[in-house]
Tab-separated table of C-alpha atoms and ligand atoms in Angstrom:
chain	number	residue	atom	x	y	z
A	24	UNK	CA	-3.031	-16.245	16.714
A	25	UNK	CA	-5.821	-17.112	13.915
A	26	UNK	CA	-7.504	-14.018	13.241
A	27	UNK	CA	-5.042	-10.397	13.689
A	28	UNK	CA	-7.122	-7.710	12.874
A	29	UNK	CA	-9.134	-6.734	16.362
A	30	UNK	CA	-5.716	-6.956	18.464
A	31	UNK	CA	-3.815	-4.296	19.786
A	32	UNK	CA	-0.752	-3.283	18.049
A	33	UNK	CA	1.225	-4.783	20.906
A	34	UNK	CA	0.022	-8.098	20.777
A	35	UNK	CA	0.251	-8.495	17.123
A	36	UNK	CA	3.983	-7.041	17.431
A	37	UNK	CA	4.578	-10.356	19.563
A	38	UNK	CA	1.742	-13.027	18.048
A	39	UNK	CA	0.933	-11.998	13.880
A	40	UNK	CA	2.143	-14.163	11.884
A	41	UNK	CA	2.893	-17.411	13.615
A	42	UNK	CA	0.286	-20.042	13.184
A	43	UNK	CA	0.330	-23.676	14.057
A	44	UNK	CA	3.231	-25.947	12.687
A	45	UNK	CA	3.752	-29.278	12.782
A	46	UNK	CA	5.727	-29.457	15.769
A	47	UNK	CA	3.935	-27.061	17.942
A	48	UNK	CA	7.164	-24.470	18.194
A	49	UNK	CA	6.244	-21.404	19.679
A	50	UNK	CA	8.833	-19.286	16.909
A	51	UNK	CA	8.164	-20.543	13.257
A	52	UNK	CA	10.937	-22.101	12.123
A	53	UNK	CA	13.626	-21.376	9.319
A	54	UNK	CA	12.985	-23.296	6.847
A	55	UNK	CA	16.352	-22.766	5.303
A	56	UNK	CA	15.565	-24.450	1.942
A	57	UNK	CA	15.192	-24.000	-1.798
A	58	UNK	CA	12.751	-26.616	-2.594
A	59	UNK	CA	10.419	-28.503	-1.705
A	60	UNK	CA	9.680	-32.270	-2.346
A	61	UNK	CA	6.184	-32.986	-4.291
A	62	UNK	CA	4.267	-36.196	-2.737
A	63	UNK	CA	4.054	-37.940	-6.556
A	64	UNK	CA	4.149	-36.440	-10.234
A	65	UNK	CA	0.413	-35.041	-9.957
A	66	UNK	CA	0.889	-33.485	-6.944
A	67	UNK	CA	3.517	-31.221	-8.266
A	68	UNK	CA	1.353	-30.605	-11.409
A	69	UNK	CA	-1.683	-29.802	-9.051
A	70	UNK	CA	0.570	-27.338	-7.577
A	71	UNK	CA	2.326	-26.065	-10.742
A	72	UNK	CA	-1.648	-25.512	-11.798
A	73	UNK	CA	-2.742	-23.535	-8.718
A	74	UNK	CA	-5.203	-26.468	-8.580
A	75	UNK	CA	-3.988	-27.063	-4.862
A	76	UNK	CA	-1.580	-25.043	-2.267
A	77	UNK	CA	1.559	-25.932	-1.337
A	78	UNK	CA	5.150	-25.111	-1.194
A	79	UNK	CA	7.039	-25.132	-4.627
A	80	UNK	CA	10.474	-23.087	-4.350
A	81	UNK	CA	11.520	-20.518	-2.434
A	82	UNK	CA	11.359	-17.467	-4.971
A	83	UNK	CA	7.686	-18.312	-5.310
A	84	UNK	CA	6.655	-19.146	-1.383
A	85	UNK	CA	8.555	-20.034	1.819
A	86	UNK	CA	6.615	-20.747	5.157
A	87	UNK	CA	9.291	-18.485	7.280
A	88	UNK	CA	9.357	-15.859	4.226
A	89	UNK	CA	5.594	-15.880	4.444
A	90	UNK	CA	5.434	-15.600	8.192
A	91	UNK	CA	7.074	-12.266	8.079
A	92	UNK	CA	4.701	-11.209	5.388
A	93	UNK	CA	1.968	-11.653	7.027
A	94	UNK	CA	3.124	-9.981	10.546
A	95	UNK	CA	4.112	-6.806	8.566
A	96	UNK	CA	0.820	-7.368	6.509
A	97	UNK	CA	-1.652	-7.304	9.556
A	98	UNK	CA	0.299	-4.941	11.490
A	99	UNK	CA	-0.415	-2.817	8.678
A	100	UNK	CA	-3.751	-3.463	8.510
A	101	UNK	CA	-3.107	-4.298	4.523
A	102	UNK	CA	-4.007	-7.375	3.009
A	103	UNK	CA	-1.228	-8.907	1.997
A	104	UNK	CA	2.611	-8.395	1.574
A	105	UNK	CA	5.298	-9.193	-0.589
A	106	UNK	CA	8.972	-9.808	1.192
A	107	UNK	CA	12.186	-8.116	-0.828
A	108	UNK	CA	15.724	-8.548	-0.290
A	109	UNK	CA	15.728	-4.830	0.181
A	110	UNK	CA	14.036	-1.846	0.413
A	111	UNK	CA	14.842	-0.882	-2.937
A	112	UNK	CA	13.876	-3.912	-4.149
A	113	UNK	CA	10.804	-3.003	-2.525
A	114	UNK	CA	10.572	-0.033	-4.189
A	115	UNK	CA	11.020	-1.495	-7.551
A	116	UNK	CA	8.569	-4.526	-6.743
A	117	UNK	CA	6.144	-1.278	-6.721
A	118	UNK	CA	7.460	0.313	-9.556
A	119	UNK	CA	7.531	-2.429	-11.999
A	120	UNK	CA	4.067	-4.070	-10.955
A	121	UNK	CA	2.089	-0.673	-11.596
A	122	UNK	CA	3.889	1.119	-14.746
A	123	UNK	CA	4.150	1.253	-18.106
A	124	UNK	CA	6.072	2.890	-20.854
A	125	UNK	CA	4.500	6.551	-21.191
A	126	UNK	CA	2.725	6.545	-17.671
A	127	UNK	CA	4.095	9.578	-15.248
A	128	UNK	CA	4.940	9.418	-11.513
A	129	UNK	CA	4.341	12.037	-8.780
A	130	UNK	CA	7.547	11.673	-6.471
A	131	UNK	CA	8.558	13.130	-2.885
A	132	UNK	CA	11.599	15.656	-3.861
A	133	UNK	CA	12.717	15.207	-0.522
A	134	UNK	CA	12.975	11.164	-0.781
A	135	UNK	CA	15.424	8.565	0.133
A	136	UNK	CA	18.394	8.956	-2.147
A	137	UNK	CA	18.086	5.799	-4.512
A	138	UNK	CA	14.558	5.603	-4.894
A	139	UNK	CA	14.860	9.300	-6.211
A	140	UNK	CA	17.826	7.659	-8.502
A	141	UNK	CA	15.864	4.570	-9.714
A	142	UNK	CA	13.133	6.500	-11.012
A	143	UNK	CA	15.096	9.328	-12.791
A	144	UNK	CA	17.897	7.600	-14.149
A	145	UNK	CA	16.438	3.724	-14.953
A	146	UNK	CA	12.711	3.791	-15.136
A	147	UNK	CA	13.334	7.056	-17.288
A	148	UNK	CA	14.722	4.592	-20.037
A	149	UNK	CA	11.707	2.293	-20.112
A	150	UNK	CA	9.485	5.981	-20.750
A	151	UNK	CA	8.618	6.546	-17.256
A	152	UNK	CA	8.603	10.105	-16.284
A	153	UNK	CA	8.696	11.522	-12.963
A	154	UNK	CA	7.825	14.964	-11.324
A	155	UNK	CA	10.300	15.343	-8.203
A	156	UNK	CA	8.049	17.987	-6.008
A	157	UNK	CA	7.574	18.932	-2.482
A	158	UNK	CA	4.820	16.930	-1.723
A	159	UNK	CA	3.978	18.763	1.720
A	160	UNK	CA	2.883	21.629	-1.032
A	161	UNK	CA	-0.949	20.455	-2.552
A	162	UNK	CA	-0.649	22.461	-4.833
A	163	UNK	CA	2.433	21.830	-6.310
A	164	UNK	CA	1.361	18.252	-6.112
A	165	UNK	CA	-1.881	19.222	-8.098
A	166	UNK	CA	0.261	21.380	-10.844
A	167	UNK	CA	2.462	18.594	-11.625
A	168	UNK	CA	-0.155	15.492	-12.107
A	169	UNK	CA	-0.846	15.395	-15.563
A	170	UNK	CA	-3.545	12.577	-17.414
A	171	UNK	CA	-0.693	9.790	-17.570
A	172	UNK	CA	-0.296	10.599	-13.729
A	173	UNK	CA	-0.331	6.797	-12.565
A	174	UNK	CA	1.282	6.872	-8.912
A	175	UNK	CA	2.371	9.563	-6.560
A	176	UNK	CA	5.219	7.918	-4.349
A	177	UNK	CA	5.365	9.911	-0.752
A	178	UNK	CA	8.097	9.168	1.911
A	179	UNK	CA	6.761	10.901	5.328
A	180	UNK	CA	8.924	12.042	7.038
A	181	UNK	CA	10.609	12.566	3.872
A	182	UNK	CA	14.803	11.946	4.118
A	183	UNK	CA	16.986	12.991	5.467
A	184	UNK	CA	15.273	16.646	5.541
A	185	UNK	CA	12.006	15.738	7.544
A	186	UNK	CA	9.402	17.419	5.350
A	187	UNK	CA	5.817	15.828	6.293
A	188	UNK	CA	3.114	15.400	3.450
A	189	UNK	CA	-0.312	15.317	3.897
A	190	UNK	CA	-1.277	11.453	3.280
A	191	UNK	CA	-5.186	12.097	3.855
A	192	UNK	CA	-4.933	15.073	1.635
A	193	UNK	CA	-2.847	13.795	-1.279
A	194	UNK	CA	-5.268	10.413	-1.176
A	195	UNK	CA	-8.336	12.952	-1.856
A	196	UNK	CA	-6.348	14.050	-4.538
A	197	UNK	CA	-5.375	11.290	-6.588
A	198	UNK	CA	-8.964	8.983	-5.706
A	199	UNK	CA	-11.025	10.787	-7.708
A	200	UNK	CA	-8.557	10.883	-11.224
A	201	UNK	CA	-7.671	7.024	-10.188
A	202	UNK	CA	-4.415	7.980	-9.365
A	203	UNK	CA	-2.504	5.203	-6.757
A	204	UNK	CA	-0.337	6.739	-3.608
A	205	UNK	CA	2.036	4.459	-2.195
A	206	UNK	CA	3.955	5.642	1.240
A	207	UNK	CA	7.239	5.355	1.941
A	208	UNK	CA	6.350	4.495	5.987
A	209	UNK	CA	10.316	3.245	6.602
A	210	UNK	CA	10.826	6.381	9.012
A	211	UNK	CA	7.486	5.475	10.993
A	212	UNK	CA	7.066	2.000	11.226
A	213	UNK	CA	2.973	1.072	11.394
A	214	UNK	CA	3.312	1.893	14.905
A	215	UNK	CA	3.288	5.571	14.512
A	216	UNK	CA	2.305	5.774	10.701
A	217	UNK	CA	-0.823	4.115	9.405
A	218	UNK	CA	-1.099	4.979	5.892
A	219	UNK	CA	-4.324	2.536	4.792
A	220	UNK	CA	-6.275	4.453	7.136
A	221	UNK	CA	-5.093	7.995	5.688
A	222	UNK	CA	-6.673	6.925	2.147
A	223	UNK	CA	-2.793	5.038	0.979
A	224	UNK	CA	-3.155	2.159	-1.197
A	225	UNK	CA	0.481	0.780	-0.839
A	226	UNK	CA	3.033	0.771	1.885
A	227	UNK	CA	6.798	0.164	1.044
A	228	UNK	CA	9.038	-0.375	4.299
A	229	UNK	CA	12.774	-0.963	4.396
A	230	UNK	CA	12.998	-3.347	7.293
A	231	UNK	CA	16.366	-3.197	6.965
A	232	UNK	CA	16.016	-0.008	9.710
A	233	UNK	CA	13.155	-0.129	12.119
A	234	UNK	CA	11.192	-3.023	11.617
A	235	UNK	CA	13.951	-5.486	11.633
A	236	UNK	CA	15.456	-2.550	14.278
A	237	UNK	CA	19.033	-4.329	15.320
A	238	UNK	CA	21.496	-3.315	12.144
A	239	UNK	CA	22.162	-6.806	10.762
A	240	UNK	CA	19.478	-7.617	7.904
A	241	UNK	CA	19.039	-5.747	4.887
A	242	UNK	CA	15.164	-6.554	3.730
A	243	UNK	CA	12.121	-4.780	2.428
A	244	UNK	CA	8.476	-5.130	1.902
A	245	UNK	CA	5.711	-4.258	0.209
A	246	UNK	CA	1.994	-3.895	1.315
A	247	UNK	CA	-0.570	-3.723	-0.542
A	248	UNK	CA	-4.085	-2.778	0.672
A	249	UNK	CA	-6.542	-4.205	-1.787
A	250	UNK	CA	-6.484	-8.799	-1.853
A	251	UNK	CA	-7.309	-8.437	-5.494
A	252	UNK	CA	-4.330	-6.808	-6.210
A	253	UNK	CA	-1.743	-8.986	-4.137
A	254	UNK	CA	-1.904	-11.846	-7.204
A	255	UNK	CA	0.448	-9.759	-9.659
A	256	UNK	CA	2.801	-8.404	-7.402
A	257	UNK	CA	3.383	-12.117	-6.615
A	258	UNK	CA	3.644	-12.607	-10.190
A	259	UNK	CA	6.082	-10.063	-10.878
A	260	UNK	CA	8.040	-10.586	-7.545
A	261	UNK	CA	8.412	-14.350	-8.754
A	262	UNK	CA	9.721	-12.796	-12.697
A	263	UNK	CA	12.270	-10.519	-11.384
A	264	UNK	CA	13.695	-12.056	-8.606
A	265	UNK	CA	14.943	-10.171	-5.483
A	266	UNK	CA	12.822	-12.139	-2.661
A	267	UNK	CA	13.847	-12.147	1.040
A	268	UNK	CA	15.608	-14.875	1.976
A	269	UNK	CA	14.200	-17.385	5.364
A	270	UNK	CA	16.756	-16.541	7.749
A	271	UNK	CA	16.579	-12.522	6.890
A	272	UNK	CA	12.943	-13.307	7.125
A	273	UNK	CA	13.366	-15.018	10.454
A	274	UNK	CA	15.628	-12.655	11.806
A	275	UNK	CA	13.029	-9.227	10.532
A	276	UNK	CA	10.339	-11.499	11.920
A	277	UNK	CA	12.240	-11.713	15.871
A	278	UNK	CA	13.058	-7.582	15.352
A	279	UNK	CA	8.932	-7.122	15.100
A	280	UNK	CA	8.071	-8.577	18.781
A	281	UNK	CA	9.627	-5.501	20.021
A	282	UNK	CA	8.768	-3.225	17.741
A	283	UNK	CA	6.077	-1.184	19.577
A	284	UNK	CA	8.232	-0.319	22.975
A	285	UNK	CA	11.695	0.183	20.527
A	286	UNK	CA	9.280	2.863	19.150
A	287	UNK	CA	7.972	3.922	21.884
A	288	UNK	CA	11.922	4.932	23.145
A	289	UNK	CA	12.997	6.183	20.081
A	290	UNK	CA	10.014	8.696	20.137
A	291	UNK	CA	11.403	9.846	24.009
A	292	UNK	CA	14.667	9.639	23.463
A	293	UNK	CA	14.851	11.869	20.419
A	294	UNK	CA	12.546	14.095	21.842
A	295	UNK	CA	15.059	14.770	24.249
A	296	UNK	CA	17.758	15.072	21.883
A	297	UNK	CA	16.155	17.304	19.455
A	298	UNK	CA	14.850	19.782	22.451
A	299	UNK	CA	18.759	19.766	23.847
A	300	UNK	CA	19.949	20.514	20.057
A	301	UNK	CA	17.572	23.251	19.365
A	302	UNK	CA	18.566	25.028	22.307
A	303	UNK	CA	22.376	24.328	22.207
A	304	UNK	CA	24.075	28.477	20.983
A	305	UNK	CA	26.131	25.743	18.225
A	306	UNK	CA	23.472	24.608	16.639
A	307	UNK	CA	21.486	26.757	13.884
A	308	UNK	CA	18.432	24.950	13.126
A	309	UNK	CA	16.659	21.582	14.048
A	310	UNK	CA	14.542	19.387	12.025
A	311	UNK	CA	12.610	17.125	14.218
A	312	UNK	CA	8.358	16.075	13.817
A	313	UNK	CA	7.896	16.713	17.399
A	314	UNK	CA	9.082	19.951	17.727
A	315	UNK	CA	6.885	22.861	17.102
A	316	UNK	CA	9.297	24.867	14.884
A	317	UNK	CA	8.811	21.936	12.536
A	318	UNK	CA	7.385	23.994	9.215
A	319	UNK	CA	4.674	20.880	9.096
A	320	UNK	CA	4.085	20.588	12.802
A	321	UNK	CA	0.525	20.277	12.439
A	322	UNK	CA	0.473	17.438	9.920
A	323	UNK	CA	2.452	15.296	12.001
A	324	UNK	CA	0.302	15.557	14.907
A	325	UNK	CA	-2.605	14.843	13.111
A	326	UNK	CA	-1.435	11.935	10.936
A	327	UNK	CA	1.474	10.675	13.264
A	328	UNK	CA	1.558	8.788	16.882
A	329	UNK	CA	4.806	9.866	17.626
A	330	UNK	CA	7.917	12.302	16.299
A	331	UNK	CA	9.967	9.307	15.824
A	332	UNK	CA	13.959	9.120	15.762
A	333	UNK	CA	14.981	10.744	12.786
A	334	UNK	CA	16.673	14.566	13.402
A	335	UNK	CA	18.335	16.092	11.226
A	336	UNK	CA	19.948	19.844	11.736
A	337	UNK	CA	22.985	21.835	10.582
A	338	UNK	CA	25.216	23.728	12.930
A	339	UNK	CA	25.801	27.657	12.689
A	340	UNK	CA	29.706	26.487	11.377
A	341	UNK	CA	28.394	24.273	8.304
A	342	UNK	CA	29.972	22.234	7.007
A	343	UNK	CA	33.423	22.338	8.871
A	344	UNK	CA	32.135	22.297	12.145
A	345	UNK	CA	29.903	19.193	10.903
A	346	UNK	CA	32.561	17.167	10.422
A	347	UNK	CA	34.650	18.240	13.878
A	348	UNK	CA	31.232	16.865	15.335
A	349	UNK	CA	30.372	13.686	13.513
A	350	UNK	CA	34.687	12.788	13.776
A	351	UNK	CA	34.535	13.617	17.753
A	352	UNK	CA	30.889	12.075	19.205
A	353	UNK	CA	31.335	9.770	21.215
A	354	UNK	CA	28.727	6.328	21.998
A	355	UNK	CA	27.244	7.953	18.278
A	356	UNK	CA	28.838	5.899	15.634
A	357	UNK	CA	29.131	7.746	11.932
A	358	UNK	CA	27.399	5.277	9.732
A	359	UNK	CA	24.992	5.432	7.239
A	360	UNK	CA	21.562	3.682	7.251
A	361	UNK	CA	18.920	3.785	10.416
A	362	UNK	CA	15.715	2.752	12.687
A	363	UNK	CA	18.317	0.471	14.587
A	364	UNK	CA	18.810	-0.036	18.647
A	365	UNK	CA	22.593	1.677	18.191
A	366	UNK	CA	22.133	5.829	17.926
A	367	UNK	CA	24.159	7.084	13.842
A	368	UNK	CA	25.186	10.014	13.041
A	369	UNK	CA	25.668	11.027	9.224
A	370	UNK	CA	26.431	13.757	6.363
A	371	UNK	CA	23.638	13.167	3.904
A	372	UNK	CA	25.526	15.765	1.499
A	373	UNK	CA	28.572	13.607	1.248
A	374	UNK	CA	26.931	10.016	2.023
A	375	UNK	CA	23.239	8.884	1.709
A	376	UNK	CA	22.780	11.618	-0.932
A	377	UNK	CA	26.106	11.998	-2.604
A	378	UNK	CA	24.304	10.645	-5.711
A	379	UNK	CA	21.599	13.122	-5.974
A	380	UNK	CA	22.921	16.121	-8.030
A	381	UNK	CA	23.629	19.559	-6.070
A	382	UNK	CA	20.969	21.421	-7.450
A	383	UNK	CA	18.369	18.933	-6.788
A	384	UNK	CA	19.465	18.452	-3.286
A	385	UNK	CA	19.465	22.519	-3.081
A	386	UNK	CA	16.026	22.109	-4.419
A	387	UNK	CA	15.036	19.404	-1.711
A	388	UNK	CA	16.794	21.561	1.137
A	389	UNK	CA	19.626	19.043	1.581
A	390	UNK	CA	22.041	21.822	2.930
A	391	UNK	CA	25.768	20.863	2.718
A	392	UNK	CA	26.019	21.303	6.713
A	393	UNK	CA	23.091	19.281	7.279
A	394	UNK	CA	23.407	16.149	9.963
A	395	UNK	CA	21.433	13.417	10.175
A	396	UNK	CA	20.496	11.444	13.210
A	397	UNK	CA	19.133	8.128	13.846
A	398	UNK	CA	18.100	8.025	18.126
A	399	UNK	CA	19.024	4.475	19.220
A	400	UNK	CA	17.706	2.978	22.950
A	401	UNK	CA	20.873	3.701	24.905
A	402	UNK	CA	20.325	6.299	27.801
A	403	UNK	CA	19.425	9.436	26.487
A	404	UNK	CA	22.051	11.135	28.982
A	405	UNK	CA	25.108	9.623	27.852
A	406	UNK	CA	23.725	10.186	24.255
A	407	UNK	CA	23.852	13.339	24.785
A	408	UNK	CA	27.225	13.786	26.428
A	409	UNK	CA	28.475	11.817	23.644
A	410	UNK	CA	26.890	14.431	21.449
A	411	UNK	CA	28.445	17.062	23.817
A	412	UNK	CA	31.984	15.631	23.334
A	413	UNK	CA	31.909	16.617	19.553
A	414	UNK	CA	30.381	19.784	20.151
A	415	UNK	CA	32.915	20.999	22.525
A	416	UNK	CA	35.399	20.330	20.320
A	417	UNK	CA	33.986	23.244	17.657
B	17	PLP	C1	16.904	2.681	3.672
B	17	PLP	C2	15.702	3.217	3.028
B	17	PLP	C3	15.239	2.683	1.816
B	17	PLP	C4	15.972	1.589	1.080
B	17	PLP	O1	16.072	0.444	1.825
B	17	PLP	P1	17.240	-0.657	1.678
B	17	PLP	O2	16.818	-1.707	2.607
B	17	PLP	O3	18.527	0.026	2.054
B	17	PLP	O4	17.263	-1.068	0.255
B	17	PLP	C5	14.082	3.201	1.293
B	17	PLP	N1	13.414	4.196	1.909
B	17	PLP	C6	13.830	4.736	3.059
B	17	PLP	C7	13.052	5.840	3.683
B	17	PLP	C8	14.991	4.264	3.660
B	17	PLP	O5	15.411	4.824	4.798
């Protein structure tokens, strides 16, 4: 497929990214190799130079690697993207292309666990500050950018509590003081999340969950919107390391093709799940985008296709009667991580967000008794009887 941009979403899940190879295969191949031979001296000098294009090494460019990159990058609709060997090392691809010593972030308080970590506790040594704030609240966004404001950093649905911030809104902020927003779109997946069009001018994703979508690759990426830009990410990418890998790549690459109708199942399938929770007499509140007692109901219609597979909700017993459920589900299985074909169940208190302290998960609304969900593809029924068989048992 030469040109990406005017198809559908569907046909780029299954065609962006593979172009013509030398052997006409249909899949691109892995090529599972460090480096790559140079045709004489000058040709590797050429190369070396910029002077022509070509393959090098495989920190700097890898034709499998750079297949994935640019599925995720037109699916996107950004113009280029940078593969990671994680999401974090996404998130820190970000980080340490766009600050410097002294400059402030604007940070989701209600953000994946490490990328909350990273900021406070290592880019706070290099002079980096960070304001942690509920970035569903405008104004508390507005109150906390100051004039070495450089980035605000929004995850939407934010984890594990499912807060929703305004992307168009917090873009119309930060334009006019040239302030960057980069979005955390992990939970959504471009398919029901398109943060370029909402005013974004970065996209992180850990495809280790619903991009890649099958639970056995841990990978990130970043996006960036602008071509100009894309030259020193590479740069920095190449200085500190922490590329994907070919077969990763590969593998991410062969998760995409189905991306769209994975979503599209995960969306139904937790609808369903979220509907029987918030009307089960156990169960004392549910979290879930597609549900209208959602506290940001209305931004998630407006800026999202679809309520996803993320739920998270805590049970009238707490605590206690958390763990009776996530030790007794059955099909469930109690791992962390998400966005895969097999349905999780977790405590965010005691697992993904150990490492946050109390007060700031108090702050964020990270109750102790809170459970988090990630909605596989199985039949919704038998989910839910396997839900059932914890449940009973409280
Ligand atoms: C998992 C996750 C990350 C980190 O990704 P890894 O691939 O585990 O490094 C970042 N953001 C969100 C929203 C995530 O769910």
């Amino acid at each position: 497929m030469k040109s990406n941009k005017n198809y559908s979403l569907d046909t780029r899940c299954v065609h962006s990214g593979i172009e013509d190879n030398e052997v006409g295969a249909v899949v691109t191949p892995i090529y599972q190799t460090s480096t790559f031979k140079f045709k004489d001296v000058d040709h590797g000098a050429r190369l070396f130079k910029g002077e022509e294009q070509g393959y090098i090494y495989t920190r700097m460019r890898n034709p499998t690697v750079e297949a994935c990159e640019m599925a995720v990058a037109s699916l996107e609709g950004g113009a280029k993207a940078l593969g990671c060997g994680s999401g974090m090392a996404a998130t820190n691809l970000l980080l340490a292309t766009l600050l410097n010593a002294g400059d402030h972030v604007v940070c989701s308080e209600s953000v994946y666990g490490p990328t909350s970590t990273l900021l406070s506790t290592v880019y706070s040594r290099f002079g980096i500050k960070t304001s942690f704030v509920d970035t569903s609240d405008l104004e508390a966004i507005k109150n906390a950018i100051n004039d070495k404001t450089k980035l605000i950093f929004i995850e939407t649905p934010g984890n594990p509590t499912l807060v929703m911030s305004d992307i168009q809104a917090i873009a119309d902020i930060a334009k006019p003081k040239g302030i960057k927003v980069a979005v955390d779109n992990t939970f959504m997946s471009p398919i029901l999340q398109r943060p370029f069009e909402l005013g974004a001018d970065y996209i992180i994703h850990s495809m280790t969950k619903f991009l890649n979508g099958h639970g056995d690759v841990v990978a990130g990426m970043v996006v960036v919107k602008n071509e100009e830009e894309y030259p020193t990410f590479r740069k920095v990418l190449n200085h500190i390391g922490g590329v994907i890998d070919p077969f990763n790549s590969f593998l991410v690459h062969r998760g995409i093709k189905t991306l769209k109708i994975r979503m599209e199942r995960h969306n139904e399938n937790a609808m369903k799940i979220a509907e029987f929770l918030e009307n089960h007499p156990k169960v004392d509140w549910v979290r879930f985008p597609g549900l209208k007692s959602h506290p940001q109901y209305e931004i998630g219609q407006k800026q999202m296709s679809g309520p996803g597979g993320m739920i998270s909700f805590e049970l009238k017993g707490g605590l206690d009667a958390g763990k009776i459920l996530m030790n007794n589900v059955e099909v469930w299985q109690l791992a962390v991580s998400l966005g895969g074909v097999e349905s999780l169940i977790q405590h965010p208190a005691s697992m993904t967000h150990a490492i946050m302290p109390k007060e700031q998960r108090e702050k964020a609304q990270i109750t102790d008794g809170l459970v988090r969900l990630s909605v596989g593809i199985e039949d919704v029924d038998e989910l839910i009887e396997g839900l059932n068989a914890g449940l009973d048992k409280i």
